[in-house]
Amino acid sequence: STSVDCLAINPLNTSTLFAGTFAGGVFKSSNSGANWSPANNGLVASKIYTLAINPSMPTTLYAGSYGGGIYKSLDGGLHWSAINNGLTQIYIYSLAIDPVTTDTVYAGTFTGGVFKSTNGGGEWAASNTGLTLSGISELVIDPLSPATIYAGTYNGMYKSTDGAGNWEPFNTGITSNAITDLALNATTPSILYAGTSDAGV
């Protein structure tokens, strides 16, 4: 057994799951988790902190690693390739895919803030205007307004309304700077939950 840091479910075939582990790379199950097998062909990094599946083409998925940058698979995890062009921070904490323009992908990093790709990870550029550079623990996108993105960081909450072009602090009512997780209500995205390391939810 190994520590599991993230899970992802194929939205069009919910019996297919992927697990990112701390020391064993990616595992895949095709029977709702009853059985698992390694899915690491081409995946050099073993510490996978985050996974993201293309919602309209779920055979395309991304894996963010701790120390190896980002990897992409086009065949449901059978093969992986590193996609780190322009990525100057290879410790990846979070990934988010634009649900409408799925070639737009965001990556939250350990110390380098947010990076953005508009061509499916072919090239990355830092997108940190207004953002204090600290660990980006979680990124979530408003499904009804995909240019609106929330970033949970170890320096509080931030919000962008222009696709990560600019960020503003978003902390009214939050009593902790250490945001560890975010969850957005899919049907009412004006409702957002933030988990913290020292002040609950």
mmCIF file of C-alpha atoms in Angstrom:
data_model
loop_
_atom_site.group_PDB
_atom_site.id
_atom_site.type_symbol
_atom_site.label_atom_id
_atom_site.label_comp_id
_atom_site.label_asym_id
_atom_site.label_seq_id
_atom_site.Cartn_x
_atom_site.Cartn_y
_atom_site.Cartn_z
ATOM 1 C CA SER A 1 0.000 0.000 0.000
ATOM 2 C CA THR A 2 1.036 3.608 -0.509
ATOM 3 C CA SER A 3 -0.215 7.050 0.434
ATOM 4 C CA VAL A 4 -2.873 8.357 -1.988
ATOM 5 C CA ASP A 5 -2.731 12.121 -2.498
ATOM 6 C CA CYS A 6 -5.424 12.593 -5.161
ATOM 7 C CA LEU A 7 -8.220 10.817 -6.999
ATOM 8 C CA ALA A 8 -9.894 11.537 -10.325
ATOM 9 C CA ILE A 9 -12.987 9.967 -11.905
ATOM 10 C CA ASN A 10 -13.731 9.740 -15.613
ATOM 11 C CA PRO A 11 -16.900 11.881 -15.912
ATOM 12 C CA LEU A 12 -18.215 9.905 -18.880
ATOM 13 C CA ASN A 13 -17.394 6.470 -17.460
ATOM 14 C CA THR A 14 -17.516 6.665 -13.673
ATOM 15 C CA SER A 15 -16.194 3.132 -13.179
ATOM 16 C CA THR A 16 -12.785 4.371 -14.379
ATOM 17 C CA LEU A 17 -10.715 6.009 -11.643
ATOM 18 C CA PHE A 18 -7.159 7.241 -11.280
ATOM 19 C CA ALA A 19 -5.163 7.588 -8.074
ATOM 20 C CA GLY A 20 -2.058 9.710 -7.640
ATOM 21 C CA THR A 21 0.245 8.360 -4.953
ATOM 22 C CA PHE A 22 3.139 9.687 -2.911
ATOM 23 C CA ALA A 23 5.701 7.128 -4.021
ATOM 24 C CA GLY A 24 4.114 4.912 -6.671
ATOM 25 C CA GLY A 25 3.034 7.295 -9.416
ATOM 26 C CA VAL A 26 -0.437 6.810 -10.923
ATOM 27 C CA PHE A 27 -2.719 3.803 -10.518
ATOM 28 C CA LYS A 28 -5.819 3.108 -12.605
ATOM 29 C CA SER A 29 -8.980 1.138 -11.910
ATOM 30 C CA SER A 30 -11.536 0.192 -14.562
ATOM 31 C CA ASN A 31 -13.993 -1.430 -12.163
ATOM 32 C CA SER A 32 -14.906 1.276 -9.645
ATOM 33 C CA GLY A 33 -11.851 0.706 -7.483
ATOM 34 C CA ALA A 34 -12.181 -3.041 -6.981
ATOM 35 C CA ASN A 35 -8.803 -3.596 -8.669
ATOM 36 C CA TRP A 36 -5.911 -1.234 -9.394
ATOM 37 C CA SER A 37 -2.865 -1.419 -11.634
ATOM 38 C CA PRO A 38 0.079 0.960 -12.166
ATOM 39 C CA ALA A 39 -0.292 3.421 -15.049
ATOM 40 C CA ASN A 40 3.210 4.876 -15.197
ATOM 41 C CA ASN A 41 4.562 4.318 -18.715
ATOM 42 C CA GLY A 42 6.640 7.453 -19.375
ATOM 43 C CA LEU A 43 5.934 8.883 -15.940
ATOM 44 C CA VAL A 44 9.341 9.520 -14.402
ATOM 45 C CA ALA A 45 8.072 11.297 -11.278
ATOM 46 C CA SER A 46 6.707 9.053 -8.529
ATOM 47 C CA LYS A 47 5.108 11.668 -6.235
ATOM 48 C CA ILE A 48 1.818 12.711 -7.819
ATOM 49 C CA TYR A 49 -0.005 15.442 -5.915
ATOM 50 C CA THR A 50 -2.820 16.294 -8.331
ATOM 51 C CA LEU A 51 -4.720 14.852 -11.303
ATOM 52 C CA ALA A 52 -7.059 16.553 -13.778
ATOM 53 C CA ILE A 53 -9.207 14.935 -16.488
ATOM 54 C CA ASN A 54 -10.403 16.728 -19.606
ATOM 55 C CA PRO A 55 -14.204 16.796 -19.040
ATOM 56 C CA SER A 56 -15.107 16.541 -22.736
ATOM 57 C CA MET A 57 -12.349 14.112 -23.747
ATOM 58 C CA PRO A 58 -11.525 12.104 -20.608
ATOM 59 C CA THR A 59 -8.841 10.000 -22.295
ATOM 60 C CA THR A 60 -6.755 13.188 -21.913
ATOM 61 C CA LEU A 61 -5.489 13.737 -18.395
ATOM 62 C CA TYR A 62 -2.792 15.644 -16.556
ATOM 63 C CA ALA A 63 -0.683 14.685 -13.551
ATOM 64 C CA GLY A 64 1.083 17.241 -11.393
ATOM 65 C CA SER A 65 4.101 15.923 -9.545
ATOM 66 C CA TYR A 66 6.243 16.967 -6.624
ATOM 67 C CA GLY A 67 9.577 17.700 -8.257
ATOM 68 C CA GLY A 68 8.949 16.505 -11.808
ATOM 69 C CA GLY A 69 6.541 19.083 -13.171
ATOM 70 C CA ILE A 70 3.478 18.132 -15.199
ATOM 71 C CA TYR A 71 2.779 15.069 -17.308
ATOM 72 C CA LYS A 72 0.050 14.487 -19.890
ATOM 73 C CA SER A 73 -1.607 11.355 -21.203
ATOM 74 C CA LEU A 74 -3.698 11.224 -24.384
ATOM 75 C CA ASP A 75 -4.742 7.595 -24.036
ATOM 76 C CA GLY A 76 -6.317 7.233 -20.623
ATOM 77 C CA GLY A 77 -3.114 6.830 -18.665
ATOM 78 C CA LEU A 78 -1.450 4.198 -20.849
ATOM 79 C CA HIS A 79 1.378 6.551 -21.804
ATOM 80 C CA TRP A 80 2.638 9.824 -20.289
ATOM 81 C CA SER A 81 4.858 12.652 -21.539
ATOM 82 C CA ALA A 82 6.397 15.536 -19.610
ATOM 83 C CA ILE A 83 4.963 18.934 -20.615
ATOM 84 C CA ASN A 84 7.139 21.468 -18.813
ATOM 85 C CA ASN A 85 7.958 24.034 -21.523
ATOM 86 C CA GLY A 86 7.981 27.438 -19.789
ATOM 87 C CA LEU A 87 7.295 25.922 -16.387
ATOM 88 C CA THR A 88 9.923 27.301 -14.016
ATOM 89 C CA GLN A 89 8.486 25.654 -10.897
ATOM 90 C CA ILE A 90 8.308 21.855 -10.996
ATOM 91 C CA TYR A 91 6.620 21.286 -7.636
ATOM 92 C CA ILE A 92 2.954 21.142 -8.623
ATOM 93 C CA TYR A 93 0.207 21.277 -5.997
ATOM 94 C CA SER A 94 -2.961 21.750 -8.080
ATOM 95 C CA LEU A 95 -4.345 21.588 -11.622
ATOM 96 C CA ALA A 96 -7.568 22.931 -13.135
ATOM 97 C CA ILE A 97 -8.976 22.636 -16.663
ATOM 98 C CA ASP A 98 -11.294 25.225 -18.201
ATOM 99 C CA PRO A 99 -14.573 23.289 -18.660
ATOM 100 C CA VAL A 100 -15.441 25.142 -21.897
ATOM 101 C CA THR A 101 -12.057 25.782 -23.518
ATOM 102 C CA THR A 102 -10.388 22.573 -22.389
ATOM 103 C CA ASP A 103 -6.993 23.378 -23.905
ATOM 104 C CA THR A 104 -6.719 26.057 -21.206
ATOM 105 C CA VAL A 105 -5.093 24.534 -18.137
ATOM 106 C CA TYR A 106 -3.948 26.141 -14.888
ATOM 107 C CA ALA A 107 -1.255 24.844 -12.545
ATOM 108 C CA GLY A 108 -0.719 25.884 -8.943
ATOM 109 C CA THR A 109 2.845 25.500 -7.720
ATOM 110 C CA PHE A 110 4.783 25.285 -4.457
ATOM 111 C CA THR A 111 6.538 28.669 -4.596
ATOM 112 C CA GLY A 112 6.025 29.989 -8.137
ATOM 113 C CA GLY A 113 2.342 30.875 -8.027
ATOM 114 C CA VAL A 114 0.040 30.030 -10.931
ATOM 115 C CA PHE A 115 1.031 29.004 -14.446
ATOM 116 C CA LYS A 116 -1.352 28.955 -17.416
ATOM 117 C CA SER A 117 -1.346 27.081 -20.705
ATOM 118 C CA THR A 118 -3.723 27.787 -23.582
ATOM 119 C CA ASN A 119 -2.580 24.902 -25.761
ATOM 120 C CA GLY A 120 -3.088 21.853 -23.602
ATOM 121 C CA GLY A 121 0.205 22.130 -21.771
ATOM 122 C CA GLY A 122 2.368 22.733 -24.836
ATOM 123 C CA GLU A 123 3.596 25.991 -23.318
ATOM 124 C CA TRP A 124 3.230 27.528 -19.865
ATOM 125 C CA ALA A 125 3.491 31.107 -18.641
ATOM 126 C CA ALA A 126 3.335 32.518 -15.121
ATOM 127 C CA SER A 127 0.043 34.322 -14.371
ATOM 128 C CA ASN A 128 0.636 36.000 -11.029
ATOM 129 C CA THR A 129 -0.313 39.672 -11.281
ATOM 130 C CA GLY A 130 -1.609 40.662 -7.838
ATOM 131 C CA LEU A 131 -0.857 37.250 -6.367
ATOM 132 C CA THR A 132 1.536 36.817 -3.452
ATOM 133 C CA LEU A 133 3.867 34.002 -4.442
ATOM 134 C CA SER A 134 3.202 31.186 -2.015
ATOM 135 C CA GLY A 135 2.012 27.604 -2.190
ATOM 136 C CA ILE A 136 -1.104 27.309 -4.359
ATOM 137 C CA SER A 137 -2.869 24.447 -2.634
ATOM 138 C CA GLU A 138 -6.016 24.447 -4.781
ATOM 139 C CA LEU A 139 -7.486 26.005 -7.921
ATOM 140 C CA VAL A 140 -11.179 25.867 -8.830
ATOM 141 C CA ILE A 141 -12.985 27.310 -11.848
ATOM 142 C CA ASP A 142 -16.549 28.628 -11.918
ATOM 143 C CA PRO A 143 -18.302 26.275 -14.405
ATOM 144 C CA LEU A 144 -20.804 28.968 -15.428
ATOM 145 C CA SER A 145 -18.164 31.671 -15.823
ATOM 146 C CA PRO A 146 -14.833 29.950 -16.542
ATOM 147 C CA ALA A 147 -12.839 33.178 -16.512
ATOM 148 C CA THR A 148 -13.530 33.261 -12.765
ATOM 149 C CA ILE A 149 -10.955 31.259 -10.834
ATOM 150 C CA TYR A 150 -10.362 30.876 -7.113
ATOM 151 C CA ALA A 151 -6.940 30.105 -5.660
ATOM 152 C CA GLY A 152 -6.453 28.736 -2.185
ATOM 153 C CA THR A 153 -2.946 29.516 -0.990
ATOM 154 C CA TYR A 154 -0.816 29.424 2.132
ATOM 155 C CA ASN A 155 -1.228 33.197 2.109
ATOM 156 C CA GLY A 156 -5.033 33.285 2.007
ATOM 157 C CA MET A 157 -7.632 33.256 -0.776
ATOM 158 C CA TYR A 158 -7.393 34.963 -4.161
ATOM 159 C CA LYS A 159 -9.870 35.451 -6.991
ATOM 160 C CA SER A 160 -9.433 36.209 -10.689
ATOM 161 C CA THR A 161 -12.251 37.195 -13.037
ATOM 162 C CA ASP A 162 -10.125 37.374 -16.187
ATOM 163 C CA GLY A 163 -8.657 33.912 -16.558
ATOM 164 C CA ALA A 164 -5.742 34.425 -14.154
ATOM 165 C CA GLY A 165 -4.702 37.668 -15.819
ATOM 166 C CA ASN A 166 -5.119 39.503 -12.515
ATOM 167 C CA TRP A 167 -5.701 38.340 -8.946
ATOM 168 C CA GLU A 168 -7.192 40.037 -5.903
ATOM 169 C CA PRO A 169 -7.296 38.918 -2.262
ATOM 170 C CA PHE A 170 -10.616 37.315 -1.316
ATOM 171 C CA ASN A 171 -10.478 36.828 2.433
ATOM 172 C CA THR A 172 -13.408 38.605 4.092
ATOM 173 C CA GLY A 173 -14.584 36.359 6.902
ATOM 174 C CA ILE A 174 -11.680 33.901 6.649
ATOM 175 C CA THR A 175 -9.673 33.703 9.869
ATOM 176 C CA SER A 176 -6.824 31.566 8.514
ATOM 177 C CA ASN A 177 -4.133 32.244 5.945
ATOM 178 C CA ALA A 178 -3.519 28.555 5.345
ATOM 179 C CA ILE A 179 -6.092 27.421 2.778
ATOM 180 C CA THR A 180 -5.649 23.719 2.082
ATOM 181 C CA ASP A 181 -8.676 22.836 -0.046
ATOM 182 C CA LEU A 182 -11.550 24.397 -1.987
ATOM 183 C CA ALA A 183 -14.916 23.045 -3.128
ATOM 184 C CA LEU A 184 -17.302 24.896 -5.415
ATOM 185 C CA ASN A 185 -21.000 24.062 -5.558
ATOM 186 C CA ALA A 186 -21.398 22.861 -9.152
ATOM 187 C CA THR A 187 -25.020 23.976 -9.518
ATOM 188 C CA THR A 188 -24.744 27.174 -7.459
ATOM 189 C CA PRO A 189 -21.139 28.306 -7.990
ATOM 190 C CA SER A 190 -21.648 31.403 -5.872
ATOM 191 C CA ILE A 191 -21.259 28.975 -2.954
ATOM 192 C CA LEU A 192 -17.622 28.204 -2.217
ATOM 193 C CA TYR A 193 -16.155 26.218 0.684
ATOM 194 C CA ALA A 194 -12.605 26.632 1.953
ATOM 195 C CA GLY A 195 -10.803 24.151 4.146
ATOM 196 C CA THR A 196 -7.953 25.439 6.281
ATOM 197 C CA SER A 197 -5.095 23.886 8.209
ATOM 198 C CA ASP A 198 -5.939 25.592 11.501
ATOM 199 C CA ALA A 199 -9.450 27.054 11.461
ATOM 200 C CA GLY A 200 -11.762 24.416 10.061
ATOM 201 C CA VAL A 201 -14.065 25.072 7.090
#
